[in-house]
Each structure stands twice: as C-alpha cells, then as structure tokens.
Amino acid sequence: MQSRFSLQSKILLLIIVLIVSTTIMLGSIFSYFEFMDTKDEMGKRALETANIVARLPTVINAFYTENPEVIIQPKAEEIRRQIGAEFIVVGNSESIRYSHSDPSKIGKQMVGGDNDRALINGESYISEATGSLGPSLRGKAPIIGVDGEIIGLVSVGFMMEDIKSIIYNRLLKISIASLGVLLVGIIGGIFLTKNIRKDTMGFEPYEVSDMFRVRDAILSSINEGIIAVDKAGRITLMNNSAKKLTGINSDNDLTIGEVFPDLDRKSIFDSNKQITNSEIVVNNRVVIVNNTPIKKDEQNVGFVISFRDKTEMKELVNTLSEVRKYSEDLRAQTHEYTNKLYVISGLLQLGNYREAIELIQAESKVTENQNKILFEQIKDSTIQAILLGKIGLASENKIELVLDENCYLDNVPKHIQPTQLITVIGNLIDNAIEAVRGTKQGKVIFSATDLGNDLIFEVSNNGEPIPEVVMEKIFKKGFSTKNKEGRGYGLAIVQETMNDLAGDIIVENHPTNGVTFSVFIPKKSNGKGVKYYD
C-alpha cells in the first residue's frame, strides 16, 4: 500500500523547501550584486587614494632626493593604515618600489604587469591582477614631476580574499535571520495544520477527498433527487437527478422556496417537523418528498430533502411504446427483405432462373453503384462516414437516399474542419429525411462537386415545398414547423457554421414538389451570406 504523508508533514516540508529555496536564490542574487558593489566600492577607494598620494608634494619631491624610499615609505604606510588597504606601493618610472607594506620588497621590481597605462599613457585606472601578495584589486595613478614628465606611479591595493570575507560575513548574518524565519514558519505550520485538522474533524485531506468522491458517486448513482439545505433555506447541494426533475441547471444562490414553491418552509425549519411521502408539484411533475435533518452539536443546521417522480411509471410506459414502434420498424424492414428472399426462392423453385438473376442483379446494381460513388468519386473520409450513417438512417425510415451519379469530390481543404462538415451535411440530410418521413416513395438526393472555387453540396427531397411565410424563418434559432420542444436548432446551427466558413446557403422550392438546399463553401474565404429562391 502506498504511504501517504500527513497534512502536517506536507505543510512543514513545503515551508522548509520554500524558505530554503528562497534563501538560496536570494542569497545567490545578493552575493553577486554585493560582490560587484563591494568590488566597485573598493576599486574607487583604491583609485581615489592612489590619485591623492600621487599628488602629494612630499612624495613628488622625494623622487629628487638620493633615497626616496626613506621619505615615501613612512608616508605611504601611514595612509595605508588609515584607509585599511593591503598595500600602497610607490614606484619609479622603471617600476622599482620605493614603498611597500612588506619592507623587504622595497627596491625590487613591481609585480602584476599592469603599470603601462599609468607610466606610458599617464592614465588613472582600476585593475585586477596577481601581485607578490596574491590576487588584488588595485587603483593606479601616475606621478607627474615638476617638469610635467611621468616620474613614477602609485598602486593602492585591496586583496580579493578580503573583499570575499566582507561579503561572507554579510551573508552569514542573512543566513542566521533566515534560520529564524524558518523556525517561525515551522511553528506557524504546526498551528495551521492543527487548525485545519480540527475543521476537517481529524481527517487528512486525502481522506476528505476520498469521501467526497464516494459521496459524489453515490449522489450520481441515485435516481431520486437529493437537495441539501442550510438553516436559512439556501441550497448547498443538488444532485443531477434533482436538477433533472426540477429543470434547474445550477444550484447557485437558490433557496428551497424557489425550487419547491408549494413546500411549507415554516413547518420544516421552524418546528423541525419532518415531511414523509408528501406530494408536491414541481416543474409540472408530481413528486413524493421526504426530508431528514442535519445535526451539529444536537442542533438542526439544515435538512436533506429527497424526492422522486410520481410520473416515472408513465414515462416508462411511453418509453416502452417508443421501443415497440422502433421494433416494428425494424420488423417491417426485415419483412421487406424477407419478401425479396422469398420471391427469389420461389423463382428458383419454379425454374425461372432468369427472373431470379435479374432481381438479384438489380439489387446488387443499386448497392454497387452506390458504393462506386461513395468510395471512388467521393474521396474525403469524413463525408464518406457521414453518408454511410445517413444511408442507414434513411433505410430505417423507409426513405431512399440517392447519391447523384455525377458526384465528385476530392479531399476537402484543411481550413474546413470535419466537425463543420458534419454540422452542415448531417443537419441538411436529417432535415430532408424529416421532410419526407411518412410520405409515399420518399426520396432524398445528395450531390457534391468541387469544380471551380467552391465546394458545392446539394440536398434535395420530394416532400412538400416550403411556404413563403416560413422561408424567411427557417434559419432562426428555435423556429420549427413541428411545434415540438427541443426542435428548431439544426438549420440555425447550419447557418452559423456557414457564416464561419464565409459560405452561402440557397433554399429553392421545386416547381412541382420538393425542396433543394444548396451549400457553397469557398475553398478560400470570399464572403458570406444566405440567399433564398422561390
């Protein structure tokens, strides 16, 4: 069994990880900027000191004496101690030292190889080099003699190790403060988890999650409507069955009185009276209602109301009637094919082989021609799948769905989505089948071509023409000549899809009987609209 961390462990681990990672990240950023700022600060101090020493009359005049180091060394050391530098080296034009923090190095060549800019070009600058004491940050300044010539230079240096030590001490203080923050976070996390566990009645979050999933599954599996209500009468929970029975899609900010206007709220919430098998009308249905109180510390804090539809049996009877009708349709279709088999069998028994063969060939020819058009002349797999499904639907409704023998369609351009084709072609064929359902010799004809700049689809039927007063309304959402709830959306969706595709729809009544819907979808977007012809 997989082990699970407790809430307290998770929160403490999260706090520790957040604080440590944040400290490391901020410490790294701070270290970088602190190092650069400290380095810049030390460099400027070294350069300023070097410029000051280079301009001291005592130092300049000492160059014209027999032993300059006697005068320069004490002065340089005094200044070095005041500014805290590692060394102040004064050298002549040959880079021979006249002063150094280590007197034994006086009279020897300066090390580092970074004196040329001062001795040759007369520049004052900051450099970083490795000298006799190790890597250091240096400020260099030329010494100008009384005749204006460069007679030497001053090099003031701070060791890189000292700069790093300064930064380290600062980071150490930050780390100590971070440990204090970490300790406070851990203590706060412990109190937080205890408070959360109290609110969750001692259950861990994963246990609450498991219970919630089980509760959700139970509520979804119950056919009865379940509504939870707080003491104020506000709905806090409503399962899918309750939403279906009441016709409400959302339980947000609803009260029980809005769902059950006929429910005596006073008898439930004021006197804590329980309802048992009470009949109430809701959403034009008679439902049987029961309620159960929700208790906290022996006090009622709400109720769970359950109800079931009294008319379910009636709906069940209606459903069985529809199933029987569908079964009869299938039986009629089977009977039709059985009759053809009996005719063929009878012809064979009577020795009329030619007539039997002609009947078989006629049926085979219809299927062969249909398959040839469907799989050889129409090459788009989406349209093939749509037509196969609609051929089956038409057959079940005893309607002949004919594919025009002149159909030809290559693969549809990529900007036309399969779902858009399903919406347009599927709805138009469904609409045509509906128009001729129940009529004698009902027929639907489908045609398609991609010649020219447009994809052209035509769906015709031999039903009744569309009256002129209806023609302008057929693409309006919710309009239907069938006067049935939930209808009137198919052609409206077709029009919306055609607008998205920048295409045209032409609706044309035949001179005798029937209607043709012609759809023009540009291979490239070139306008949009709906046109009617009568």
XYZ file of C-alpha atoms in Angstrom:
534
model
C 0.000 0.000 0.000
C 1.315 3.395 -0.988
C 2.294 5.514 2.014
C 0.738 8.951 2.322
C 2.198 11.980 4.042
C 0.089 13.678 6.672
C -1.071 17.256 6.166
C 1.331 18.450 8.854
C 4.293 16.798 7.101
C 3.298 18.298 3.744
C 2.921 21.830 5.097
C 6.171 21.673 7.087
C 8.025 20.264 4.088
C 6.547 22.954 1.853
C 7.514 25.724 4.272
C 11.069 24.398 4.634
C 11.510 23.986 0.877
C 10.084 27.443 0.147
C 12.203 29.216 2.751
C 15.416 27.319 1.913
C 14.988 27.693 -1.849
C 14.057 31.360 -1.497
C 17.052 31.967 0.792
C 19.414 30.228 -1.628
C 18.028 32.083 -4.622
C 18.023 35.487 -2.947
C 21.388 34.781 -1.350
C 22.914 33.980 -4.729
C 21.490 37.132 -6.279
C 22.528 39.198 -3.265
C 26.005 37.688 -3.293
C 26.520 38.591 -6.916
C 25.349 42.189 -6.560
C 27.093 42.557 -3.193
C 30.347 41.304 -4.670
C 30.054 43.668 -7.626
C 29.116 46.643 -5.409
C 31.850 45.917 -2.866
C 34.391 45.414 -5.630
C 33.343 48.691 -7.256
C 33.445 50.483 -3.911
C 36.911 49.150 -3.037
C 38.180 49.932 -6.527
C 37.008 53.526 -6.312
C 38.580 53.887 -2.842
C 41.865 52.494 -4.125
C 41.823 54.814 -7.154
C 40.996 57.906 -5.095
C 43.774 57.093 -2.632
C 46.250 56.491 -5.465
C 45.398 59.890 -7.015
C 45.789 61.637 -3.632
C 49.153 60.002 -2.902
C 50.390 60.736 -6.459
C 49.694 64.467 -5.969
C 51.305 64.816 -2.508
C 54.218 67.323 -2.714
C 56.128 65.212 -0.186
C 56.017 62.203 -2.500
C 56.851 64.188 -5.654
C 59.794 65.998 -4.031
C 61.145 62.728 -2.583
C 61.799 61.494 -6.169
C 64.501 64.189 -6.492
C 66.353 63.058 -3.362
C 69.120 60.480 -3.137
C 66.992 57.927 -1.148
C 63.262 58.489 -1.987
C 62.142 55.403 -0.034
C 63.256 56.989 3.250
C 60.621 59.732 2.815
C 57.936 57.852 0.865
C 57.723 54.581 2.892
C 56.594 56.122 6.230
C 54.086 58.400 4.492
C 52.594 55.549 2.402
C 52.284 53.246 5.426
C 50.557 55.956 7.451
C 47.945 56.438 4.714
C 47.593 52.656 4.173
C 46.712 52.076 7.818
C 44.155 54.898 7.739
C 42.206 53.533 4.732
C 42.671 49.825 5.575
C 44.368 48.959 2.260
C 46.569 45.869 1.908
C 49.382 47.819 0.306
C 50.370 51.224 -1.098
C 53.271 50.841 -3.479
C 55.075 53.848 -4.912
C 57.378 53.049 -7.803
C 59.590 54.983 -10.182
C 59.369 55.029 -13.967
C 61.151 51.674 -14.042
C 58.541 50.117 -11.668
C 61.116 49.883 -8.835
C 59.383 50.051 -5.455
C 60.008 52.960 -3.059
C 57.333 51.738 -0.588
C 55.533 48.505 0.303
C 53.667 47.002 3.262
C 56.492 44.416 3.335
C 59.703 46.488 3.687
C 61.789 43.608 2.304
C 60.202 44.156 -1.124
C 61.359 47.822 -1.333
C 63.898 48.310 -4.129
C 62.548 45.362 -6.104
C 60.516 45.262 -9.321
C 56.725 45.702 -9.055
C 54.751 42.539 -9.983
C 51.489 42.286 -11.942
C 52.314 43.717 -15.361
C 49.571 46.356 -15.208
C 51.666 49.555 -14.896
C 51.988 50.555 -18.568
C 48.775 52.572 -18.786
C 49.970 54.772 -15.884
C 53.688 55.032 -16.845
C 53.234 55.339 -20.618
C 49.787 56.871 -21.129
C 49.515 58.771 -17.849
C 46.114 57.211 -17.039
C 44.482 56.694 -13.647
C 42.553 53.420 -13.583
C 41.396 50.364 -11.665
C 42.894 46.978 -12.452
C 42.743 43.440 -11.128
C 45.973 41.447 -11.145
C 48.054 38.975 -9.149
C 50.996 40.569 -7.397
C 53.548 39.428 -4.859
C 50.852 39.164 -2.149
C 48.289 37.378 -4.350
C 45.198 38.447 -6.384
C 44.222 42.025 -5.624
C 42.093 44.938 -6.778
C 44.289 47.965 -7.489
C 43.963 51.673 -8.084
C 46.772 53.063 -10.292
C 47.758 56.721 -10.727
C 50.801 58.300 -12.440
C 53.160 60.648 -10.543
C 53.863 63.818 -12.550
C 57.192 65.542 -11.864
C 57.908 69.281 -11.625
C 58.792 69.367 -15.330
C 55.491 67.681 -16.296
C 57.068 64.311 -17.034
C 55.842 60.974 -15.621
C 58.399 60.066 -12.981
C 56.589 57.141 -11.307
C 53.253 55.695 -10.198
C 51.224 54.854 -7.113
C 49.439 51.476 -6.737
C 46.910 51.095 -3.902
C 45.517 47.576 -3.476
C 42.912 45.534 -1.585
C 43.189 41.736 -1.553
C 40.348 39.814 -3.259
C 40.197 37.478 -0.267
C 39.416 40.434 1.991
C 36.571 41.525 -0.303
C 35.125 37.995 -0.283
C 35.449 37.870 3.504
C 33.375 41.035 3.836
C 30.621 39.529 1.645
C 30.738 36.237 3.547
C 30.198 37.998 6.878
C 27.174 39.799 5.485
C 25.717 36.570 4.088
C 26.263 34.871 7.423
C 24.043 37.450 9.113
C 21.351 36.877 6.477
C 21.567 33.088 6.972
C 21.079 33.463 10.722
C 17.996 35.613 10.088
C 16.725 33.011 7.580
C 17.030 30.272 10.185
C 14.880 32.375 12.478
C 12.282 32.776 9.707
C 12.408 29.002 9.073
C 11.797 28.282 12.752
C 8.840 30.706 12.867
C 7.462 29.090 9.666
C 7.666 25.610 11.168
C 5.869 26.703 14.336
C 3.215 28.503 12.264
C 2.816 25.411 10.068
C 2.215 23.216 13.114
C -0.520 25.541 14.412
C -2.036 25.837 10.916
C -2.253 22.076 10.411
C -3.817 21.585 13.831
C -6.458 24.186 12.999
C -7.151 22.571 9.601
C -7.434 19.093 11.134
C -9.927 20.494 13.616
C -12.018 21.916 10.746
C -11.823 18.580 8.875
C -12.856 16.633 12.006
C -9.461 14.937 12.252
C -9.452 13.617 8.685
C -6.471 14.033 6.403
C -7.093 15.854 3.082
C -6.787 12.626 1.067
C -9.407 11.035 3.338
C -11.723 14.008 2.790
C -11.063 13.742 -0.956
C -11.882 10.031 -0.921
C -15.100 10.666 0.982
C -16.031 13.458 -1.414
C -15.514 11.183 -4.436
C -17.566 8.444 -2.806
C -20.294 10.942 -1.930
C -20.273 12.274 -5.500
C -20.526 8.746 -6.916
C -23.373 7.876 -4.547
C -25.323 11.036 -5.371
C -24.835 10.489 -9.111
C -25.980 6.878 -8.892
C -29.198 7.684 -7.026
C -32.247 8.157 -9.243
C -34.001 10.136 -6.533
C -33.477 13.864 -6.339
C -31.312 14.944 -3.366
C -31.132 18.558 -2.154
C -29.164 19.756 0.893
C -30.438 22.955 2.517
C -28.915 25.046 5.297
C -30.893 26.528 8.178
C -31.573 29.714 6.231
C -33.168 27.721 3.431
C -30.310 28.161 0.934
C -29.485 25.172 -1.260
C -25.943 23.914 -0.646
C -26.065 20.738 -2.739
C -28.200 19.340 -5.542
C -27.508 16.079 -7.369
C -28.048 15.537 -11.100
C -31.357 13.759 -10.603
C -32.681 16.729 -8.620
C -31.589 19.154 -11.339
C -33.264 16.994 -13.956
C -36.530 16.681 -12.045
C -36.713 20.382 -11.181
C -35.443 21.631 -14.539
C -32.712 23.677 -12.831
C -29.176 23.620 -14.250
C -27.432 25.397 -11.374
C -27.946 25.473 -7.617
C -26.047 28.733 -7.093
C -27.814 31.272 -4.843
C -31.113 29.375 -4.852
C -33.449 28.855 -1.940
C -35.657 25.832 -1.353
C -38.713 28.052 -1.808
C -37.666 28.827 -5.389
C -37.391 25.108 -6.193
C -40.486 23.985 -4.242
C -42.888 26.958 -4.125
C -45.612 24.745 -2.609
C -43.388 23.430 0.207
C -44.365 24.637 3.675
C -40.981 26.044 4.747
C -42.300 27.137 8.155
C -43.381 23.608 9.039
C -39.888 22.303 8.325
C -37.479 24.953 9.576
C -39.406 26.494 12.437
C -40.908 23.448 14.111
C -38.321 20.931 12.881
C -41.182 18.867 11.535
C -40.233 16.041 9.223
C -42.030 15.521 5.921
C -42.881 11.979 4.895
C -44.183 10.986 1.457
C -45.713 14.383 0.800
C -46.939 15.087 -2.751
C -45.760 18.385 -4.267
C -45.967 19.702 -7.831
C -42.642 20.904 -9.261
C -41.725 21.562 -12.892
C -45.188 20.291 -13.910
C -44.458 16.973 -12.220
C -45.953 15.402 -9.117
C -43.105 14.374 -6.817
C -43.012 12.499 -3.497
C -40.962 14.442 -0.928
C -39.186 13.341 2.290
C -36.718 15.204 4.493
C -34.015 14.346 7.062
C -32.429 16.882 9.488
C -28.694 17.656 9.544
C -27.465 17.958 13.147
C -24.413 19.625 14.694
C -23.993 19.589 18.473
C -27.568 18.300 18.772
C -28.844 21.336 16.868
C -30.509 21.259 13.445
C -28.300 23.163 10.982
C -30.162 22.123 7.841
C -32.051 19.399 6.053
C -31.591 16.870 3.286
C -34.680 16.702 1.083
C -35.186 13.665 -1.159
C -37.895 13.345 -3.778
C -38.879 11.048 -6.629
C -41.099 11.478 -9.662
C -44.566 10.005 -9.360
C -44.934 10.090 -13.136
C -41.884 7.874 -13.773
C -44.148 4.935 -14.497
C -45.948 6.925 -17.159
C -42.644 7.868 -18.776
C -41.574 4.226 -18.609
C -44.745 3.213 -20.453
C -44.083 5.869 -23.103
C -40.509 4.657 -23.471
C -41.698 1.071 -23.945
C -44.126 2.326 -26.579
C -41.293 4.029 -28.461
C -39.185 0.879 -28.242
C -42.113 -1.156 -29.584
C -42.506 1.271 -32.504
C -38.795 1.062 -33.289
C -39.017 -2.739 -33.101
C -41.973 -2.693 -35.500
C -39.999 -0.508 -37.929
C -37.114 -2.977 -37.839
C -39.550 -5.869 -38.230
C -41.103 -4.157 -41.265
C -37.671 -3.608 -42.788
C -36.750 -7.240 -42.124
C -40.081 -8.320 -43.595
C -39.327 -6.309 -46.759
C -36.004 -8.049 -47.306
C -37.541 -11.410 -46.354
C -40.192 -10.953 -49.057
C -37.462 -10.343 -51.619
C -35.693 -13.516 -50.486
C -38.975 -15.460 -50.750
C -39.547 -14.123 -54.268
C -36.039 -15.134 -55.295
C -36.527 -18.566 -53.666
C -39.880 -19.016 -55.423
C -38.478 -18.035 -58.793
C -35.656 -20.533 -58.370
C -38.076 -23.316 -57.368
C -40.257 -22.564 -60.387
C -37.234 -22.699 -62.643
C -37.470 -19.012 -63.550
C -33.763 -18.559 -63.166
C -33.553 -15.560 -65.476
C -36.095 -13.545 -63.457
C -34.339 -14.508 -60.188
C -30.978 -13.470 -61.574
C -32.424 -10.175 -62.855
C -33.872 -9.399 -59.398
C -30.557 -10.206 -57.669
C -28.629 -8.178 -60.235
C -30.987 -5.207 -59.802
C -30.450 -5.171 -56.013
C -26.717 -5.703 -56.489
C -26.509 -2.942 -59.083
C -28.063 -0.420 -56.705
C -25.528 -1.297 -53.986
C -22.639 -1.409 -56.481
C -23.477 1.992 -57.972
C -23.867 3.485 -54.512
C -20.513 2.113 -53.336
C -18.789 3.274 -56.529
C -19.967 6.831 -55.978
C -19.278 6.710 -52.246
C -15.768 5.244 -52.334
C -14.409 6.152 -55.784
C -15.917 9.519 -56.635
C -16.048 10.944 -53.095
C -12.544 10.775 -51.642
C -12.973 12.611 -48.354
C -13.248 10.103 -45.484
C -15.332 12.428 -43.288
C -18.033 12.853 -45.929
C -17.928 9.110 -46.672
C -18.594 8.388 -42.983
C -21.458 10.938 -42.847
C -23.161 9.462 -45.917
C -22.791 5.863 -44.719
C -24.527 6.757 -41.455
C -27.297 8.709 -43.172
C -27.917 5.901 -45.705
C -28.595 3.583 -42.762
C -30.842 6.199 -41.116
C -32.840 6.678 -44.325
C -33.211 2.927 -44.772
C -34.599 2.553 -41.245
C -37.180 5.231 -42.077
C -38.044 3.532 -45.421
C -36.689 6.500 -47.331
C -34.456 6.209 -50.367
C -31.237 8.190 -50.031
C -29.747 8.522 -53.529
C -26.197 9.631 -54.287
C -26.074 11.618 -57.539
C -24.016 9.668 -60.083
C -22.261 12.912 -61.096
C -20.847 13.385 -57.577
C -17.126 14.045 -57.478
C -15.225 15.396 -54.525
C -11.513 15.356 -53.773
C -10.101 15.867 -50.287
C -11.612 18.877 -48.512
C -9.259 21.880 -47.853
C -7.626 21.787 -44.427
C -9.235 25.036 -43.201
C -12.659 23.318 -43.315
C -12.931 21.296 -40.111
C -14.538 17.807 -40.069
C -16.950 18.987 -37.357
C -18.150 21.776 -39.663
C -18.850 19.262 -42.460
C -20.728 17.034 -40.021
C -22.822 20.010 -38.878
C -23.709 21.240 -42.374
C -24.201 17.988 -44.330
C -25.571 15.957 -41.407
C -28.223 18.518 -40.457
C -29.313 19.127 -44.056
C -29.771 15.382 -44.718
C -31.598 14.936 -41.387
C -33.857 17.846 -42.300
C -34.571 16.313 -45.733
C -35.343 12.879 -44.223
C -37.687 14.546 -41.727
C -39.446 16.383 -44.588
C -40.340 13.155 -46.435
C -40.822 10.850 -43.466
C -44.202 9.182 -43.701
C -44.752 10.143 -47.358
C -45.158 7.620 -50.144
C -41.905 6.922 -52.050
C -39.963 9.477 -50.025
C -36.635 10.266 -51.632
C -33.581 12.320 -50.661
C -30.876 13.103 -53.223
C -27.324 14.131 -52.271
C -24.915 15.747 -54.715
C -21.396 17.132 -54.283
C -18.733 18.706 -56.502
C -15.536 20.678 -56.025
C -15.212 22.141 -59.511
C -14.386 25.848 -59.517
C -13.610 27.957 -56.474
C -16.284 26.457 -54.192
C -17.249 23.151 -52.660
C -20.898 22.662 -53.650
C -23.262 20.341 -51.770
C -26.926 19.865 -52.672
C -29.545 18.014 -50.624
C -32.957 17.617 -52.286
C -36.164 15.946 -51.203
C -39.502 15.260 -52.870
C -41.578 16.473 -49.951
C -43.840 19.491 -49.679
C -42.451 22.918 -50.727
C -41.640 25.438 -48.010
C -44.339 28.143 -47.754
C -43.175 31.676 -48.436
C -44.076 32.833 -44.904
C -41.916 30.069 -43.463
C -38.973 30.556 -45.841
C -37.603 33.627 -44.060
C -37.813 31.953 -40.615
C -36.311 28.506 -41.172
C -32.817 29.605 -40.168
C -33.953 31.314 -36.957
C -32.939 29.521 -33.768
C -35.871 27.734 -32.124
C -38.205 28.016 -35.130
C -39.797 24.734 -36.207
C -42.925 23.745 -38.114
C -43.229 20.639 -35.900
C -44.217 22.576 -32.753
C -42.191 20.247 -30.571
C -39.942 21.239 -27.686
C -36.207 20.972 -28.370
C -36.554 21.453 -32.138
C -35.644 24.305 -34.486
C -31.873 24.328 -33.942
C -30.454 22.228 -36.811
C -30.759 24.775 -39.647
C -29.801 27.644 -37.304
C -26.546 25.849 -36.499
C -26.001 25.223 -40.232
C -26.333 28.955 -40.908
C -23.904 29.839 -38.078
C -21.378 27.336 -39.434
C -21.763 28.731 -42.968
C -21.122 32.223 -41.634
C -17.920 30.942 -40.032
C -16.894 29.371 -43.363
C -17.842 32.532 -45.331
C -20.211 30.386 -47.404
C -23.678 30.722 -48.939
C -26.904 28.727 -48.485
C -29.536 28.708 -51.219
C -33.004 27.311 -50.457
C -35.058 26.584 -53.576
C -38.573 25.159 -53.951
C -39.098 22.826 -56.921
C -41.772 23.765 -59.495
C -43.806 20.675 -58.528
C -42.874 19.164 -55.183
C -39.742 19.154 -53.095
C -37.009 21.471 -51.823
C -33.285 21.764 -52.564
C -30.744 23.146 -50.112
C -27.567 24.212 -51.970
C -24.430 24.975 -49.989
C -21.428 26.867 -51.409
C -18.277 26.721 -49.294
C -15.349 28.693 -50.776
C -12.037 26.908 -50.926
C -10.717 30.284 -49.850
C -12.752 32.740 -47.800
C -14.597 35.122 -50.155
C -17.710 36.429 -48.413
C -20.707 35.062 -46.598
C -24.484 35.178 -46.636
C -27.798 33.367 -47.043
C -29.845 33.558 -50.256
C -33.419 32.362 -50.906
C -35.032 31.497 -54.222
C -38.673 30.528 -54.633
